[in-house]
Amino acid sequence: MLAALAPALGAGAVAKLGGVGLAVPASAQEAHEHTMPAGQPAAHDHGDVPFHPGFKAGATVDHRANGFHPTELLRDFDHGRTRRLASGRVLREWELVARDHEIEVAPGVKFPAWAYNGRVPGPALRAREGERLRIRFGNGSAHPHTIHFHGIHPAAMDGLPGVGLGIVEPGKSVTYEFDADPFGLHLYHCHVTPLAEHIARGMYGGFVIDPKDGRPAADELMMVMNGFDTNFDLSNEVYAVNTVGFAYMNDPIRVRRDELVRIYLVNVLEFDPVNSFHVHANFFHYFPTGTSLEPVELTDTVMQCQGQRGILELRFPYKGQYMFHAHQSEFTQLGWMGLFEVE
Ligand SMILES: [Cu+2]
């Protein structure tokens, strides 16, 4: 059974999975019956764990069809275009377009997403404290949407239906403009009702405002914790970081030994009250919301409610593969797990 999974998960991943008693079902039939795949030790019998019936063992997600690859999303920060205003201040501009776009969120599991710029999560927008920001938003979706940014700005720019620029109907566009304030790790998302659906469909992204003097040099990774309600029963069937379940088991995140790694961690998960991040065999400094340059905690596990986010800083002192995952085991088994490959 584990050998059959190798193409999907990679040899190292399978070893890890075997080691901790986690596995994806060998066939859709097994999943329907809610039984563990054969060969699992009794001590790891998870009874009627709700594996997603669509998970296809031996297959990988078609990232090309999705239009994005989770490994590329990690380090893909969108700095937009900049120019100097007469006042000397920097104006930073982006263009975001919403459209309806089917994506594959786990091997064999398709989801009709609504996406900013064709990707879920949307672009990781990155600015610097004190800049003027201008975001032109065009709605190419069949549904009304907005962009609601977290940050400090006037009500008219808040992306809320009935306030200021309000709802953006299909085919229409608006321009949001405000100051980059305060520095930290924020997010943006659609705010049209039903809100849970507009968010759960994929309309969100990370939003980084760097402090005026920046942060120490590091290998920086954007991780948006999300999930997918693929049968629309108001609970999630797939959990992930950056959308594709098990993606970083197939393609471990390569980092360098002793180098500072900075993770921008955002939780946008709908239908579950909390999410979490745990890293194996290591500890990280945690900066809640990234609004201070002093960490509040040295830990190996952090919990976030929806909309919460924070910056993690760590170094890996030893080579090898280190797992990271939600510490809610159900989320882990349904896709929210990955590996760091320290080289
Ligand atoms: Cu929307």
XYZ file of C-alpha atoms and ligand atoms in Angstrom:
344
model
C 0.000 0.000 0.000
C 2.729 2.465 0.965
C 4.654 1.568 -2.160
C 1.565 2.390 -4.193
C 1.500 5.849 -2.615
C 5.125 6.581 -3.422
C 4.492 8.398 -6.700
C 1.987 10.672 -4.996
C 3.797 11.411 -1.805
C 7.471 10.738 -2.483
C 9.567 8.103 -0.762
C 10.523 10.320 2.163
C 6.929 11.309 2.681
C 5.767 7.732 2.692
C 8.395 6.843 5.260
C 7.143 9.703 7.411
C 3.552 8.719 6.903
C 4.274 5.140 7.854
C 6.216 6.335 10.852
C 3.386 8.377 12.292
C 0.558 6.148 11.181
C -0.923 8.593 8.690
C -1.973 7.638 5.214
C -4.342 8.613 2.465
C -6.778 5.942 1.316
C -5.583 3.487 -1.309
C -8.818 3.722 -3.219
C -12.000 5.708 -3.329
C -13.843 2.597 -2.217
C -11.857 2.364 1.003
C -12.555 5.995 1.696
C -16.261 5.556 1.193
C -16.193 2.762 3.737
C -14.214 4.983 6.105
C -11.718 2.251 6.836
C -7.981 2.576 7.192
C -5.867 1.158 4.398
C -4.599 -2.375 5.018
C -1.335 -2.851 6.833
C -1.777 -0.134 9.469
C -0.863 -1.210 12.986
C -3.814 -1.539 15.348
C -2.381 1.177 17.584
C -2.960 3.641 14.752
C -6.487 2.545 13.907
C -8.399 5.783 13.338
C -11.810 4.112 13.127
C -14.167 6.153 10.995
C -11.839 9.047 10.130
C -13.604 10.931 7.333
C -11.028 10.603 4.571
C -12.051 12.449 1.483
C -13.647 9.963 -0.930
C -12.026 11.636 -3.908
C -8.365 11.333 -2.854
C -6.662 9.404 -5.611
C -3.652 7.399 -4.477
C -0.729 7.295 -6.882
C -1.733 10.576 -8.510
C -0.478 14.119 -8.150
C -2.232 17.415 -8.659
C -2.028 19.008 -12.116
C -0.373 22.268 -11.059
C -0.181 23.482 -14.664
C -3.957 23.259 -15.019
C -4.328 25.046 -11.673
C -2.115 27.843 -13.000
C 0.082 27.935 -9.896
C 2.481 25.668 -8.024
C 2.499 25.620 -4.207
C 6.312 25.638 -4.156
C 6.360 28.844 -6.218
C 3.628 30.460 -4.100
C 5.883 30.234 -1.035
C 8.399 32.830 -2.195
C 6.242 34.750 -4.676
C 5.786 38.181 -3.096
C 4.054 40.729 -5.324
C 5.701 44.149 -4.898
C 3.523 45.793 -7.579
C 4.787 48.868 -9.432
C 6.150 51.931 -7.692
C 6.747 55.563 -8.507
C 7.490 58.718 -6.529
C 4.721 61.226 -5.936
C 5.499 64.968 -6.031
C 5.518 64.882 -2.240
C 8.423 62.423 -2.374
C 6.292 59.622 -1.074
C 6.209 56.217 -2.806
C 2.994 55.221 -4.583
C 2.684 51.443 -4.959
C 0.093 50.023 -7.362
C -1.383 46.613 -8.134
C -4.104 45.259 -10.371
C -6.256 42.418 -9.109
C -8.882 40.621 -11.149
C -11.446 38.183 -9.781
C -12.488 35.242 -11.867
C -14.138 31.828 -11.499
C -11.565 29.103 -11.884
C -11.724 25.367 -11.143
C -8.718 24.113 -9.204
C -7.510 20.703 -8.033
C -6.991 20.895 -4.247
C -5.816 17.304 -3.662
C -5.102 14.483 -6.093
C -8.367 13.945 -7.998
C -10.346 16.509 -5.978
C -11.631 19.464 -8.048
C -13.097 22.607 -6.540
C -14.915 25.474 -8.304
C -12.876 28.342 -6.849
C -13.324 32.082 -7.105
C -9.853 33.550 -7.297
C -7.903 36.802 -7.334
C -5.494 36.801 -10.304
C -6.190 33.138 -11.038
C -4.546 31.793 -7.914
C -5.555 30.633 -4.453
C -4.405 32.219 -2.254
C -4.331 35.479 -4.220
C -1.048 37.375 -4.713
C 0.996 38.009 -1.557
C 0.949 41.811 -1.728
C 4.005 43.431 -0.225
C 4.548 47.089 0.642
C 6.535 49.223 3.058
C 5.255 51.168 6.026
C 4.179 54.719 5.109
C 3.729 54.197 1.371
C 0.557 55.161 -0.480
C -1.126 52.049 -1.888
C -3.457 51.890 -4.878
C -5.224 48.677 -5.882
C -7.315 48.567 -9.014
C -9.829 45.731 -8.728
C -11.705 44.357 -11.721
C -14.457 41.782 -11.316
C -14.314 39.190 -14.105
C -16.286 36.662 -12.063
C -19.978 35.843 -12.500
C -20.528 36.908 -8.864
C -20.298 40.252 -7.046
C -17.115 40.709 -4.969
C -14.968 43.248 -3.116
C -11.517 43.416 -1.581
C -11.514 44.105 2.132
C -8.013 44.874 3.397
C -6.937 44.527 7.000
C -5.076 47.665 8.079
C -5.908 51.227 9.078
C -7.844 53.190 6.433
C -11.014 55.268 5.824
C -14.397 53.490 5.766
C -14.875 54.281 2.069
C -11.881 52.039 1.241
C -12.930 49.154 3.460
C -14.391 46.909 0.733
C -17.664 46.488 2.591
C -21.033 46.176 0.763
C -23.077 49.362 1.191
C -20.148 51.460 2.409
C -17.940 53.687 0.255
C -16.995 51.895 -2.963
C -19.303 49.052 -1.943
C -20.019 45.913 -3.959
C -18.247 45.454 -7.278
C -20.673 43.833 -9.708
C -19.476 41.495 -12.474
C -17.783 43.474 -15.249
C -17.184 46.505 -13.011
C -14.020 47.802 -11.409
C -13.023 50.094 -8.545
C -9.797 51.511 -7.141
C -8.944 51.232 -3.478
C -6.396 53.696 -2.131
C -4.980 54.025 1.373
C -1.770 54.214 3.398
C 0.398 51.220 4.303
C -0.312 51.195 8.025
C 0.575 49.579 10.398
C 3.594 47.440 9.548
C 2.993 43.755 10.078
C 1.437 40.739 8.468
C -2.136 41.304 7.339
C -4.554 39.817 4.848
C -7.213 40.783 2.369
C -10.384 38.979 1.384
C -13.746 39.455 -0.262
C -16.469 40.771 2.053
C -19.626 40.024 0.078
C -22.298 37.854 1.695
C -22.679 34.982 2.202
C -19.264 35.798 3.621
C -18.234 32.264 4.540
C -18.772 31.132 0.969
C -16.950 34.069 -0.622
C -13.939 33.398 1.596
C -14.100 29.609 1.408
C -14.188 29.780 -2.394
C -10.662 31.173 -2.342
C -10.949 34.970 -2.241
C -8.104 35.906 0.096
C -4.407 36.579 0.192
C -1.542 37.640 2.420
C -0.671 41.321 2.762
C 2.769 42.199 4.152
C 3.708 45.712 5.248
C 7.426 45.796 5.984
C 8.710 48.064 8.760
C 10.446 51.242 7.487
C 13.885 49.755 8.180
C 12.921 46.226 7.136
C 13.645 42.996 8.969
C 16.879 40.992 9.091
C 17.679 39.095 5.863
C 15.981 35.683 5.736
C 14.556 33.030 3.468
C 10.944 34.210 3.505
C 7.924 31.970 2.987
C 4.239 32.868 2.704
C 1.980 30.181 4.149
C -1.775 30.674 3.994
C -3.614 27.970 5.936
C -6.851 27.160 4.125
C -9.397 24.431 3.476
C -12.001 23.391 0.944
C -15.619 22.382 1.401
C -15.742 20.331 -1.773
C -19.274 18.963 -1.259
C -20.751 22.240 0.078
C -21.932 20.750 3.370
C -20.396 23.641 5.378
C -17.433 21.596 6.572
C -14.056 21.038 4.975
C -12.980 17.918 3.119
C -9.457 19.142 2.341
C -7.037 21.138 4.508
C -3.787 22.680 3.319
C -1.189 25.379 3.383
C -1.346 27.291 0.109
C -4.307 25.290 -1.188
C -3.017 21.919 -2.347
C -3.290 19.157 0.263
C -0.079 17.151 0.743
C 1.766 19.455 -1.724
C 4.826 19.893 0.496
C 4.934 16.163 1.200
C 5.439 15.603 -2.537
C 7.787 18.584 -2.862
C 9.465 19.265 0.487
C 10.337 22.924 1.117
C 14.093 23.242 0.648
C 15.818 25.443 3.209
C 19.455 25.850 4.221
C 20.919 24.653 7.461
C 21.489 27.525 9.963
C 19.889 30.133 7.651
C 17.163 32.301 9.155
C 13.754 31.201 7.846
C 10.856 33.623 8.207
C 7.344 32.265 7.753
C 4.403 34.590 7.168
C 1.564 32.454 8.523
C -2.060 33.456 7.855
C -5.199 31.510 8.778
C -8.216 31.957 6.499
C -9.896 28.630 7.267
C -13.714 28.696 7.226
C -16.078 26.312 9.072
C -13.518 25.330 11.757
C -12.977 27.687 14.698
C -9.194 27.328 14.874
C -6.174 26.174 12.946
C -2.622 25.555 14.089
C 0.968 25.156 12.970
C 3.473 22.776 14.504
C 7.050 22.121 13.414
C 8.949 18.972 14.340
C 12.288 18.901 16.131
C 12.575 22.685 16.291
C 11.268 25.862 17.938
C 10.437 29.266 16.462
C 10.122 32.842 17.675
C 6.555 34.073 17.236
C 5.562 37.666 16.340
C 1.727 37.896 16.484
C 0.401 39.974 13.549
C 4.049 40.937 12.903
C 3.408 44.359 14.429
C 6.388 44.247 16.786
C 10.045 43.490 16.107
C 10.249 41.675 19.443
C 8.911 38.115 19.588
C 6.463 37.193 22.334
C 7.223 33.511 22.535
C 9.641 30.719 21.706
C 7.503 27.694 20.907
C 6.914 24.843 18.479
C 3.130 25.164 18.093
C 0.874 28.149 17.522
C -2.904 28.407 17.214
C -4.765 30.924 15.045
C -8.455 31.784 14.737
C -9.723 32.796 11.289
C -8.126 36.099 10.294
C -5.298 35.725 12.792
C -1.770 35.689 11.460
C 1.775 35.957 12.694
C 5.435 35.756 11.748
C 7.581 32.770 12.698
C 11.383 32.887 12.705
C 13.569 29.817 13.036
C 16.805 28.181 11.962
C 17.334 24.490 11.347
C 20.590 23.385 13.006
C 20.586 19.874 11.530
C 20.215 18.468 8.029
C 17.317 16.189 7.197
C 13.560 16.177 6.724
C 11.364 17.870 9.290
C 7.604 17.626 9.232
C 5.264 20.559 9.825
C 1.511 20.239 10.137
C -1.630 21.365 11.897
C -1.721 19.862 15.351
C -5.341 18.916 14.819
C -4.819 15.372 13.523
C -7.958 15.441 11.383
C -6.645 18.425 9.398
C -3.307 16.673 9.016
C -4.823 13.520 7.581
C -6.927 15.542 5.156
C -3.950 17.300 3.617
C -2.472 19.844 6.032
C 1.034 18.433 6.375
C 4.388 19.078 4.764
C 8.125 18.660 5.056
C 11.135 20.935 5.279
C 14.207 19.524 3.558
C 17.239 21.034 5.289
C 20.342 21.021 3.104
Cu -16.664 37.567 -3.227
